[in-house]
Short mmCIF file of C-alpha atoms in Angstrom, two decimals:
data_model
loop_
_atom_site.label_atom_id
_atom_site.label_comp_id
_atom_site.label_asym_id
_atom_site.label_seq_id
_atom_site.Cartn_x
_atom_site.Cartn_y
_atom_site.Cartn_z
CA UNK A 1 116.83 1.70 -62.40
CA UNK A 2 114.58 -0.74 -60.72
CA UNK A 3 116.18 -3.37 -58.20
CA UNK A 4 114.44 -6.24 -56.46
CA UNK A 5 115.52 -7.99 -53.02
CA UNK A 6 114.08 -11.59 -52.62
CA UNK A 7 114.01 -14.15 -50.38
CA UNK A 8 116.43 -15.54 -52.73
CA UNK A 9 119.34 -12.38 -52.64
CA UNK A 10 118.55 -12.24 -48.78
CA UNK A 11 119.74 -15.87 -48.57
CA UNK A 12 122.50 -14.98 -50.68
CA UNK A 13 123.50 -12.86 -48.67
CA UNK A 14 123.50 -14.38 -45.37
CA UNK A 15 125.31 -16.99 -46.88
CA UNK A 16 127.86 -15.53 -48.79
CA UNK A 17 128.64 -13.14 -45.29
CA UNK A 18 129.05 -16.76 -43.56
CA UNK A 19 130.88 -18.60 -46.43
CA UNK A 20 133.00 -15.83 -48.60
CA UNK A 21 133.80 -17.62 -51.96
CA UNK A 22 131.75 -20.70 -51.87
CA UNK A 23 131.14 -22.14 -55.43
CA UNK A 24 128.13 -22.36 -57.76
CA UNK A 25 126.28 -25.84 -57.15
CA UNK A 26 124.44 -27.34 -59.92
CA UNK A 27 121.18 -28.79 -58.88
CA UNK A 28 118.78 -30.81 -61.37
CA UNK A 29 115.32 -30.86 -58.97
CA UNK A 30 112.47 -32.05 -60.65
CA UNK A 31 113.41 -31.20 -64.61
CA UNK A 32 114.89 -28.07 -63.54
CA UNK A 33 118.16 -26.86 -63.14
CA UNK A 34 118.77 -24.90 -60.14
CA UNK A 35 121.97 -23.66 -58.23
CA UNK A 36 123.05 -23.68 -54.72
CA UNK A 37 126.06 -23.42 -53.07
CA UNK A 38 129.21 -25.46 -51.76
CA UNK A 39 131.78 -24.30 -49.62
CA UNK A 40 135.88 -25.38 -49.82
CA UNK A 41 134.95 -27.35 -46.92
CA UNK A 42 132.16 -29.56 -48.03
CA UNK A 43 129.20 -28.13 -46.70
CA UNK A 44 126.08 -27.88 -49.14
CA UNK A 45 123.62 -24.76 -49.50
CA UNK A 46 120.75 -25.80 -51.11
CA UNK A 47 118.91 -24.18 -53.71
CA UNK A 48 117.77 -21.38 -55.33
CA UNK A 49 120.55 -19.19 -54.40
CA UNK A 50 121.02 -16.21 -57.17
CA UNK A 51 123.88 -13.83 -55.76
CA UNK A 52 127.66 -14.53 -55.27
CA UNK A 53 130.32 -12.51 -53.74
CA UNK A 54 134.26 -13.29 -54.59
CA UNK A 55 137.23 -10.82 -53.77
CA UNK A 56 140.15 -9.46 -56.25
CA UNK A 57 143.48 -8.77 -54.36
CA UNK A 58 143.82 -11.61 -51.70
CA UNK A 59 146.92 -12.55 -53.52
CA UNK A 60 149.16 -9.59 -53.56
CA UNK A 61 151.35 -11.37 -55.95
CA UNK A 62 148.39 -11.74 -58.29
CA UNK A 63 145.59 -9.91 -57.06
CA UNK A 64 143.79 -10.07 -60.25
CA UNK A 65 143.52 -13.24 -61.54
CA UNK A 66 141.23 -15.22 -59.26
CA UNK A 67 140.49 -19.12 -59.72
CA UNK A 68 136.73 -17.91 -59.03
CA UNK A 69 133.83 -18.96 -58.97
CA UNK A 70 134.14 -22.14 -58.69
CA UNK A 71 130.93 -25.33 -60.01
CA UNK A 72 131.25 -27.20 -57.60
CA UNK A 73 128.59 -30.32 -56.81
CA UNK A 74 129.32 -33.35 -54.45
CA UNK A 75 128.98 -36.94 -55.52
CA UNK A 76 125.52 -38.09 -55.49
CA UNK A 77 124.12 -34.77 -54.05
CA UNK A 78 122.77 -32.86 -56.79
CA UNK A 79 121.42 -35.16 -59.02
CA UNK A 80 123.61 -34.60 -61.98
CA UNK A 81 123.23 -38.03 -64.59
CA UNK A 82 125.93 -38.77 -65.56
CA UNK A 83 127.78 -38.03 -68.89
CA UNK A 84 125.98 -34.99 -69.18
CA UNK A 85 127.92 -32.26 -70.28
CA UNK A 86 127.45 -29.16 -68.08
CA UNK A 87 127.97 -25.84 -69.94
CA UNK A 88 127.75 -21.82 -69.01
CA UNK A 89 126.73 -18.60 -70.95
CA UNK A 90 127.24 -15.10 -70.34
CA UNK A 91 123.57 -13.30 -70.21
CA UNK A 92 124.44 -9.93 -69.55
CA UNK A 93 127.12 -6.90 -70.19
CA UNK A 94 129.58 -6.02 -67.48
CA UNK A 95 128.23 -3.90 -64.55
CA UNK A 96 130.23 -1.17 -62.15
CA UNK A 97 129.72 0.52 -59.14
CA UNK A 98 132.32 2.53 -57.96
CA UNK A 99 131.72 2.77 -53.93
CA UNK A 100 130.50 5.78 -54.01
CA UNK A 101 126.85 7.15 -52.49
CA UNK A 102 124.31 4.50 -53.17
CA UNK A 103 124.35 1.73 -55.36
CA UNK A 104 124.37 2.95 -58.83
CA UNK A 105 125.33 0.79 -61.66
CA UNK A 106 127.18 1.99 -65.04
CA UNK A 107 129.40 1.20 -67.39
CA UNK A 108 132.84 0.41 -66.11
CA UNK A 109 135.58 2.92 -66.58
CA UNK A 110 136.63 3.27 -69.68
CA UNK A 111 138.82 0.65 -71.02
CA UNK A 112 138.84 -1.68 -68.34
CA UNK A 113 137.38 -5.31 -68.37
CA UNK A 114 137.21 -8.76 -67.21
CA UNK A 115 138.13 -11.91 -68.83
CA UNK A 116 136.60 -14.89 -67.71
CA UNK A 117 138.60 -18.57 -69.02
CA UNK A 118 137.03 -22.08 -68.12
CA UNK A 119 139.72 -24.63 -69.27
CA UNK A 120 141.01 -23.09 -72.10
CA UNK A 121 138.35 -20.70 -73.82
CA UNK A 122 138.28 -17.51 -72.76
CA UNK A 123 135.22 -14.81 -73.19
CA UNK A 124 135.58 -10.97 -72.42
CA UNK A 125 132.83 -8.89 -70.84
CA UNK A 126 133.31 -5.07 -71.13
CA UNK A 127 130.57 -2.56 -70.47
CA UNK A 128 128.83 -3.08 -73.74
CA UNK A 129 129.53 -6.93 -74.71
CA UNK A 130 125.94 -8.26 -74.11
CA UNK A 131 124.98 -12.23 -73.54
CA UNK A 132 127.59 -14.34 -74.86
CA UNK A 133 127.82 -17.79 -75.50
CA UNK A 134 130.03 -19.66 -72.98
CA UNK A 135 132.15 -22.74 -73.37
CA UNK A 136 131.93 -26.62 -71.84
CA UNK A 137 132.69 -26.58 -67.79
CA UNK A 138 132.82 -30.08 -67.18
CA UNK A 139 130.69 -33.84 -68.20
CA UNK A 140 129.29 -34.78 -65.20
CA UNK A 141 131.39 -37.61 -63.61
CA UNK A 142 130.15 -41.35 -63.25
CA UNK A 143 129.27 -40.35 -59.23
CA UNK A 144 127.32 -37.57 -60.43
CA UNK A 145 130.12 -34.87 -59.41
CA UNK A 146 131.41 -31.57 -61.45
CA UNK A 147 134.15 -29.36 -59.74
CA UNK A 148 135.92 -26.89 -62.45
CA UNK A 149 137.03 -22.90 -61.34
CA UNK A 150 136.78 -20.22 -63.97
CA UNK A 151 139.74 -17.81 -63.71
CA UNK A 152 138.10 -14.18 -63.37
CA UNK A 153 140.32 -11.30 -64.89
CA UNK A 154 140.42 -8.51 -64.28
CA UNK A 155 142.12 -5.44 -66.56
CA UNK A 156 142.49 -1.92 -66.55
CA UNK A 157 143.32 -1.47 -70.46
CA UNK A 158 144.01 -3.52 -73.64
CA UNK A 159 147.74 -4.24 -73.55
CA UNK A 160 147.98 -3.51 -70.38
CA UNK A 161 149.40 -6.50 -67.32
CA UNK A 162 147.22 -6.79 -64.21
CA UNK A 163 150.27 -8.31 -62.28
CA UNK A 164 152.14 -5.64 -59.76
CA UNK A 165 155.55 -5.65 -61.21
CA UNK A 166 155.37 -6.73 -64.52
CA UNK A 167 156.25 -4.16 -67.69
CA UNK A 168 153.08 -1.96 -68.56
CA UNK A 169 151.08 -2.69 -65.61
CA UNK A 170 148.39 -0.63 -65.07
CA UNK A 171 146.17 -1.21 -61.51
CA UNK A 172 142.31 -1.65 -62.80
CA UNK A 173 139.99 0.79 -60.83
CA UNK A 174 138.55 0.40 -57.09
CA UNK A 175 134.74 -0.44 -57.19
CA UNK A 176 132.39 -3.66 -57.43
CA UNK A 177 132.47 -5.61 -61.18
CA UNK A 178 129.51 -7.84 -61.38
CA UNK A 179 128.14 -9.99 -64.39
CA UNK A 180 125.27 -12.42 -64.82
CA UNK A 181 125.70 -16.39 -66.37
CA UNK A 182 123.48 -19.05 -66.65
CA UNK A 183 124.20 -22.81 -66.64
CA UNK A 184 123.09 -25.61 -69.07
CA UNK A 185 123.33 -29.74 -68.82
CA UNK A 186 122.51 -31.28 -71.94
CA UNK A 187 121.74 -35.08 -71.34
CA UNK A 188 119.42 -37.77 -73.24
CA UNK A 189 118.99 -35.14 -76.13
CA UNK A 190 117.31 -32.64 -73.72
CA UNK A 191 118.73 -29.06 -72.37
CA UNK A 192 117.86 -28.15 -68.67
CA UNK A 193 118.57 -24.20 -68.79
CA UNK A 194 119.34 -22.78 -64.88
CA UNK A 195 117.45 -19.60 -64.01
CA UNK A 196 120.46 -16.20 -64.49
CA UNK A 197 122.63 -15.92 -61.66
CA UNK A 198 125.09 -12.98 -60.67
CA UNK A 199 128.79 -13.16 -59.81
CA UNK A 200 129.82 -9.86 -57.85
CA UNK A 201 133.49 -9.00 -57.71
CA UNK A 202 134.46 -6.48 -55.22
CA UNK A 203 138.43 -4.69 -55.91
CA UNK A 204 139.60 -2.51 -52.96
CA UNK A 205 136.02 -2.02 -51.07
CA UNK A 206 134.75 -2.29 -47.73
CA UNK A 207 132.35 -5.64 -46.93
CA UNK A 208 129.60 -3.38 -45.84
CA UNK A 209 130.05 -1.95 -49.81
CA UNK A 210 130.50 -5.74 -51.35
CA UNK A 211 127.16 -6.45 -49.58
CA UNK A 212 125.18 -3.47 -50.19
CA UNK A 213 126.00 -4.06 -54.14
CA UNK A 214 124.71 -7.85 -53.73
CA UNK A 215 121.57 -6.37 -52.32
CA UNK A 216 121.37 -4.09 -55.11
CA UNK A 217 121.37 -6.36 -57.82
CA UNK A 218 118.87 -5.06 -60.70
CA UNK A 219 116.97 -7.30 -62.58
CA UNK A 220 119.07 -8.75 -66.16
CA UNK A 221 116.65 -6.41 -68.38
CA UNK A 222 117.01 -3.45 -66.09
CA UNK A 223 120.57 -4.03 -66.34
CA UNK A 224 120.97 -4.19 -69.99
CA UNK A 225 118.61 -0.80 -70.52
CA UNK A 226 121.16 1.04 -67.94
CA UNK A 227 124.09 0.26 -69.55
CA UNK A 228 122.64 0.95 -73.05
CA UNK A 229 121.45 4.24 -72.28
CA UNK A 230 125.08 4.60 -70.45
CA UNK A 231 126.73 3.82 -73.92
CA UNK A 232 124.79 6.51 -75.73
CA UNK A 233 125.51 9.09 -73.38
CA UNK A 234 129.45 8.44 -73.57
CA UNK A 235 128.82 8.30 -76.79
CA UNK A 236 126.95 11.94 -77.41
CA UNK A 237 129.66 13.47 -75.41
CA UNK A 238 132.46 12.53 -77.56
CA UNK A 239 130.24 13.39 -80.58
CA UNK A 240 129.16 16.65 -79.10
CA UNK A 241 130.38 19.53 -81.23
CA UNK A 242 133.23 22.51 -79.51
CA UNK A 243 132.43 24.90 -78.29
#
């Protein structure tokens, strides 16, 4: 698999080390949509910034089920007109890496996903779901602010709870979960598509792991090859013939 490592995923980085779990920050610059970053504090990151990190298991009540990321924009900062209704999409399948050796991504173990809710639609990303369209984040309020959290999922089964304690709870696996979305703000009958950014979960790793797999970021086609190419290989070994 092929991986690139911009300028952009090197600022990314540095500022996602800095900042853990600042939110995506919706930028219209010169017709195009673009996304920075906010912290919970206030502080603005501008633009283009492709790469965020966010944490299961800082709650150990509810470790997985994270009010992250966050769209986050401050009044009269980003240039958001408002009225214009701010929306997301899913543009790729759901990556894994499981910690171990290099940075290799693959299909997540099997069963497992993450479901990702923004107000109340929901939209599951497994190993093989491909792009999906999202659901309405926010209209842009009259001072030109948005600030809505997604709540990110994660499960390790169908059926199964993902809260320590509960009947039929099943821990999902150790490693880094990543997906990619996109943003759209439709205003004055026109659609201003962001460029694909990636959200990168880590559950149970080191920092020095969480970063190396936001370095390691391959590029959305690259992605979506991998995991096919994953699928058919699960797939020939349970169709492979005994022995």
């Amino acid at each position: 698999m092929r991986f690139f490592a911009t300028g952009i995923v090197t600022l990314s980085l540095l500022v996602a080390s800095a900042s853990a779990h600042f939110d995506v920050s919706p930028y219209l610059v010169g017709g195009q949509l673009m996304t920075g970053g906010r912290d919970h504090g206030g502080t603005a990151y501008p633009p283009p910034i492709s790469v965020y990190g966010y944490d299961f298991g800082e709650e150990p009540l509810d470790p997985f089920n994270v009010s992250d990321p966050g769209v986050n924009q401050g009044a009269g900062v980003g240039g958001l007109p408002a009225g214009a209704a701010l929306r997301y999409n899913i543009a790729s399948s759901l990556l894994y890496w499981n910690g171990i050796g290099a940075v290799d991504w693959s299909l997540p173990p099997a069963g497992s996903f993450v479901e990702l809710s923004m107000n109340s639609a929901k939209r599951t990303l497994t190993g093989t779901s491909g792009p999906q369209t999202g659901s309405l984040i926010q209209s842009v309020a009259a001072d030109g602010s948005v600030h809505r959290h997604f709540v990110t999922s994660l499960f390790a089964a169908a059926g199964a709870s993902n809260v320590p304690g509960d009947l039929g709870y099943v821990p999902p696996a150790d490693g880094i979960y990543a997906f990619n979305l996109s943003l759209t703000l439709s205003h004055g009958g026109t659609d201003y598509v962001s460029d694909p950014f990636w959200i990168v979960f880590n559950n149970g790793l080191s920092q020095s792991q969480h970063d190396a797999a936001m370095e390691a970021i391959p590029e959305p086609a690259s992605a979506v090859v991998a995991l096919a190419m994953g699928a058919m290989a699960a797939l020939r070994r349970t169709m492979r013939p005994a022995d």
